[in-house]
Structures are given as structure tokens and as C-alpha cells.
Coordinates of N, CA and C in Angstrom, one line a residue:
M240 N -32.4 95.2 -23.9 CA -32.8 96.3 -22.8 C -32.4 96.1 -21.6
M241 N -32.4 94.6 -21.3 CA -31.9 93.8 -20.0 C -30.9 94.8 -20.0
R242 N -29.6 94.3 -20.9 CA -28.3 95.1 -20.3 C -28.4 96.0 -20.0
A243 N -29.4 97.1 -20.3 CA -29.0 98.5 -19.9 C -29.5 98.8 -19.0
L244 N -30.4 98.1 -18.4 CA -31.0 97.8 -16.7 C -30.1 97.1 -16.2
V245 N -29.5 96.3 -16.3 CA -28.2 96.1 -15.8 C -27.1 96.9 -15.1
I246 N -26.9 97.7 -16.4 CA -26.1 99.1 -16.5 C -26.2 99.6 -15.6
L247 N -27.2 100.5 -15.8 CA -27.9 101.3 -14.5 C -28.2 100.9 -13.5
A248 N -28.2 99.8 -12.9 CA -28.3 99.2 -11.8 C -27.0 99.3 -10.9
S249 N -26.0 98.7 -11.7 CA -24.6 98.9 -11.3 C -24.4 100.1 -10.6
L250 N -24.6 101.3 -11.9 CA -24.1 102.6 -12.0 C -25.1 103.3 -10.1
A251 N -26.4 103.0 -9.9 CA -27.0 103.1 -9.2 C -25.8 102.4 -7.6
L252 N -25.6 101.6 -7.6 CA -24.9 100.6 -6.6 C -23.8 101.5 -6.4
V253 N -23.0 101.6 -7.3 CA -21.8 102.6 -7.6 C -21.9 103.7 -7.0
A254 N -22.6 104.5 -7.3 CA -23.0 106.2 -6.8 C -23.2 106.0 -5.5
G255 N -24.0 105.0 -5.1 CA -24.2 104.5 -3.4 C -23.4 104.6 -2.8
C256 N -22.0 104.2 -3.3 CA -20.9 103.5 -2.9 C -20.2 105.1 -2.6
A257 N -20.4 105.7 -3.6 CA -19.7 106.9 -3.5 C -20.0 107.8 -2.3
D258 N -21.1 107.7 -1.6 CA -21.5 108.7 -0.4 C -20.5 108.6 0.3
E259 N -20.8 109.6 1.1 CA -19.8 109.7 2.6 C -20.1 108.6 3.8
A260 N -19.2 107.8 4.1 CA -19.3 106.6 4.8 C -18.9 107.0 6.3
T261 N -19.7 106.3 7.6 CA -19.7 106.9 8.9 C -18.8 105.4 9.1
V262 N -17.7 105.7 9.6 CA -16.9 104.5 10.7 C -17.0 105.0 12.3
T263 N -17.3 103.8 12.7 CA -17.5 104.0 14.1 C -16.5 102.9 14.6
T264 N -15.5 103.5 15.6 CA -14.3 102.6 16.0 C -14.6 102.9 17.8
T265 N -14.5 102.0 18.6 CA -14.5 101.7 20.1 C -13.2 101.6 20.2
T266 N -12.5 101.6 21.1 CA -10.9 101.4 21.3 C -11.4 101.1 23.1
T267 N -10.6 100.5 23.3 CA -11.2 99.6 25.2 C -9.4 100.0 25.3
V268 N -9.4 100.5 26.5 CA -8.3 100.8 27.4 C -8.1 100.2 28.9
V269 N -7.0 99.3 29.0 CA -7.6 98.6 30.2 C -6.0 99.3 31.0
T270 N -6.3 100.0 32.4 CA -5.7 100.0 32.8 C -5.2 99.7 34.2
R271 N -4.2 99.6 34.9 CA -3.4 98.7 35.9 C -2.5 99.5 36.4
P272 N -2.8 99.2 38.2 CA -1.6 100.0 38.5 C 0.2 99.3 38.8
A273 N 1.0 100.3 38.3 CA 2.1 100.0 38.1 C 3.0 98.4 38.6
Y274 N 2.3 98.4 39.7 CA 2.7 97.3 41.0 C 1.4 96.8 41.8
P275 N 1.8 95.4 41.3 CA 0.5 94.5 41.8 C 0.7 95.1 43.1
P276 N -0.3 94.7 44.3 CA -0.8 94.9 45.6 C 0.8 94.3 46.3
V277 N 1.1 94.4 47.6 CA 1.7 94.2 48.2 C 1.3 93.2 48.9
P278 N 2.1 91.8 49.0 CA 1.6 90.5 49.5 C 1.1 90.6 51.2
S279 N 0.9 89.7 51.8 CA 0.7 90.2 53.3 C 1.8 89.4 53.8
M280 N 1.9 90.1 55.3 CA 3.2 90.2 55.8 C 3.1 88.7 56.2
P281 N 4.1 87.8 56.2 CA 4.4 86.5 56.6 C 4.6 86.4 58.2
N282 N 4.2 85.6 59.1 CA 4.6 85.5 60.2 C 6.3 85.2 60.4
E283 N 7.1 86.3 61.4 CA 8.5 86.4 61.3 C 9.0 86.2 62.5
T284 N 9.8 84.8 63.0 CA 10.4 84.9 64.3 C 10.9 85.6 64.2
V285 N 11.4 86.5 65.7 CA 12.5 87.7 66.0 C 13.7 86.6 66.9
P286 N 14.9 86.2 65.7 CA 15.5 85.6 66.7 C 16.6 86.9 67.9
L287 N 17.3 86.1 68.9 CA 17.6 86.8 69.4 C 18.7 87.4 69.1
P288 N 18.8 88.6 69.9 CA 19.8 89.1 69.2 C 21.5 89.1 69.3
P289 N 22.4 89.2 68.4 CA 23.1 88.9 68.7 C 24.6 89.9 69.6
V290 N 25.7 88.2 70.6 CA 26.1 89.5 71.4 C 26.9 90.9 71.1
S291 N 26.5 92.1 71.6 CA 27.2 93.7 71.0 C 27.4 94.3 72.1
G292 N 28.2 95.2 71.9 CA 28.5 96.0 72.7 C 28.1 97.5 72.7
V293 N 26.9 97.6 71.8 CA 26.4 98.5 71.1 C 25.0 98.3 70.9
P294 N 23.8 99.4 71.3 CA 22.8 99.2 71.7 C 22.0 98.4 69.9
L295 N 21.2 97.5 70.2 CA 20.8 97.1 69.1 C 19.3 96.9 69.2
S296 N 18.7 97.0 67.8 CA 17.3 97.3 67.7 C 17.0 96.2 66.3
W297 N 15.6 95.8 66.8 CA 15.4 94.8 65.2 C 14.9 95.0 64.2
Q298 N 15.4 95.1 62.9 CA 14.7 95.5 61.6 C 13.8 94.9 61.3
P299 N 12.2 94.8 61.0 CA 11.5 93.9 60.9 C 11.6 93.5 59.7
G300 N 11.6 92.6 58.7 CA 11.3 91.9 57.4 C 10.5 92.7 56.7
H301 N 10.5 93.1 54.9 CA 9.3 93.5 54.4 C 9.4 93.6 52.6
W302 N 8.5 93.7 51.9 CA 8.8 93.1 50.5 C 9.4 93.6 49.9
D303 N 10.3 93.7 48.8 CA 11.1 94.2 48.4 C 10.6 94.4 46.6
W304 N 10.3 95.1 45.9 CA 10.1 95.1 44.5 C 11.0 94.7 43.5
T305 N 11.3 93.8 42.9 CA 12.1 93.4 42.0 C 12.6 93.8 40.7
G306 N 11.3 94.6 39.9 CA 11.1 94.7 38.8 C 9.9 94.3 38.3
S307 N 9.8 93.0 38.8 CA 8.7 92.2 38.4 C 8.3 91.3 39.2
V308 N 8.6 90.7 40.4 CA 7.7 90.4 41.6 C 8.7 91.0 43.0
Y309 N 7.6 90.9 43.8 CA 7.6 91.1 44.9 C 9.0 89.5 46.1
A310 N 10.0 90.5 46.4 CA 10.9 89.4 47.2 C 11.0 90.0 48.7
W311 N 10.4 88.9 49.3 CA 10.9 88.7 50.9 C 12.2 89.1 51.5
Q312 N 12.4 90.4 52.2 CA 14.0 90.5 52.8 C 13.9 90.1 54.6
R313 N 14.5 89.4 54.8 CA 14.3 88.9 56.2 C 14.5 90.3 57.2
G314 N 14.4 89.8 58.2 CA 14.6 91.0 59.4 C 16.0 90.8 59.8
R315 N 16.2 91.9 60.3 CA 18.1 91.8 60.9 C 18.0 92.7 62.3
W316 N 19.3 92.6 63.3 CA 19.4 93.5 64.1 C 20.3 94.4 63.7
V317 N 20.0 95.9 63.8 CA 20.8 96.9 63.2 C 21.0 98.1 64.9
T318 N 22.4 98.1 64.4 CA 22.3 99.2 65.4 C 22.0 100.7 65.9
R319 N 21.7 100.6 66.7 CA 20.9 102.3 67.0 C 21.9 103.2 67.3
G320 N 23.3 103.0 67.1 CA 24.7 104.5 67.1 C 23.8 105.4 66.8
G321 N 23.7 106.7 67.6 CA 23.7 108.2 66.9 C 22.4 108.3 66.5
H322 N 21.3 107.1 67.1 CA 19.9 107.5 66.3 C 19.2 107.6 67.7
G323 N 18.1 107.9 67.2 CA 17.0 107.9 68.4 C 16.6 106.8 68.8
T324 N 15.5 106.3 69.7 CA 15.4 104.8 70.3 C 14.0 104.8 69.7
L325 N 13.6 105.2 68.9 CA 12.1 104.6 68.1 C 12.0 104.1 66.6
W326 N 12.2 103.2 66.5 CA 12.3 102.8 64.9 C 11.3 102.7 64.3
Q327 N 10.9 103.5 63.2 CA 9.9 103.1 62.0 C 9.9 102.0 61.6
D328 N 9.1 101.3 61.1 CA 9.0 100.2 60.0 C 9.3 100.5 58.5
G329 N 9.9 100.5 57.8 CA 9.3 100.6 56.4 C 8.0 99.8 56.4
Y330 N 7.4 100.8 55.1 CA 6.3 99.8 54.8 C 5.9 100.7 53.2
W331 N 5.2 100.1 52.9 CA 4.6 100.5 51.2 C 3.2 101.2 51.5
T332 N 3.5 101.6 50.7 CA 2.0 103.3 50.5 C 1.8 103.4 49.5
L333 N 0.6 103.3 48.8 CA -0.3 104.3 47.7 C 0.0 105.3 47.4
Q334 N 0.8 105.9 46.3 CA 0.7 107.5 46.1 C 0.5 107.8 44.6
G335 N -0.5 108.1 44.5 CA -0.4 108.9 43.0 C -0.7 107.7 42.4
G336 N -1.7 106.5 42.5 CA -2.1 105.3 42.0 C -0.5 104.2 41.7
Q337 N 0.6 104.2 42.2 CA 1.5 103.5 42.6 C 2.1 103.4 43.8
W338 N 2.4 102.3 44.0 CA 2.9 101.6 45.6 C 4.4 102.0 45.4
V339 N 4.8 103.2 46.5 CA 5.7 103.4 47.0 C 6.3 102.6 48.4
W340 N 7.6 102.1 48.0 CA 8.3 101.5 49.6 C 8.9 103.0 50.5
I341 N 8.3 103.3 51.6 CA 9.3 104.1 52.4 C 9.9 103.1 53.2
P342 N 11.1 103.5 53.2 CA 12.3 102.8 53.9 C 11.7 102.9 55.9
G343 N 12.8 101.5 56.1 CA 12.3 102.3 58.0 C 13.6 103.0 58.8
H344 N 13.4 103.9 59.0 CA 14.3 104.6 59.9 C 14.3 105.0 61.0
W345 N 14.9 105.8 61.9 CA 15.2 105.9 63.2 C 14.2 107.6 63.4
V346 N 13.2 107.7 64.5 CA 12.3 108.7 64.8 C 13.2 109.2 66.0

């Protein structure tokens, strides 16, 4: 008799396991910008311009993205030939959730 009760109890447990089980899963999505924020600008000493027969303008240094880190590109003197007299410095701007470098240019 005891054996019959054990078999019936086992069958009841197995039958309970056969019911449709509900499984709940959670997924955590971590998002980050494609690039880290641009470092602050270091103090840059502007050297005297080189001797030149053409007009020169100082192009300030900027941070350049190498694909893994930012690297500082020092400023330099550039010729103004054929351009306006106003230089727009290059700058980083956030567009569509990504940092984009806008190169310096003459205006």
C-alpha cells in the first residue's frame, strides 16, 4: 500500500511539471557614445611665425581621434593664399549621439 502511495505521489509531481511553465528573462542593454567626450584643450603657446613672403595665420592645435584614443595635434602656421582672412578653428561637435570633428577652414 505504501508503495502505491509513493507511486501516486510521484505521478502527481510529474504531472505538475508537465504544465506549461512561465519563464521570465531580463536583458540589460548598456549604451555608450561611439567616442568618449573630447578632453579639455591644453594651454598652447603660439610660437612666432616663421619668416615668409606670404601671409600666414595660426591654426590652433586640436584633439584627433585615432580609433582608440584622442591624440593632441599641435598648432601650426598655415598660408592664407587665396582664402579669406578669417580662420574658423576646427572643433568637435555632438551629432546624432556621436562626436564628429569639423576641420578648421577659411571663411
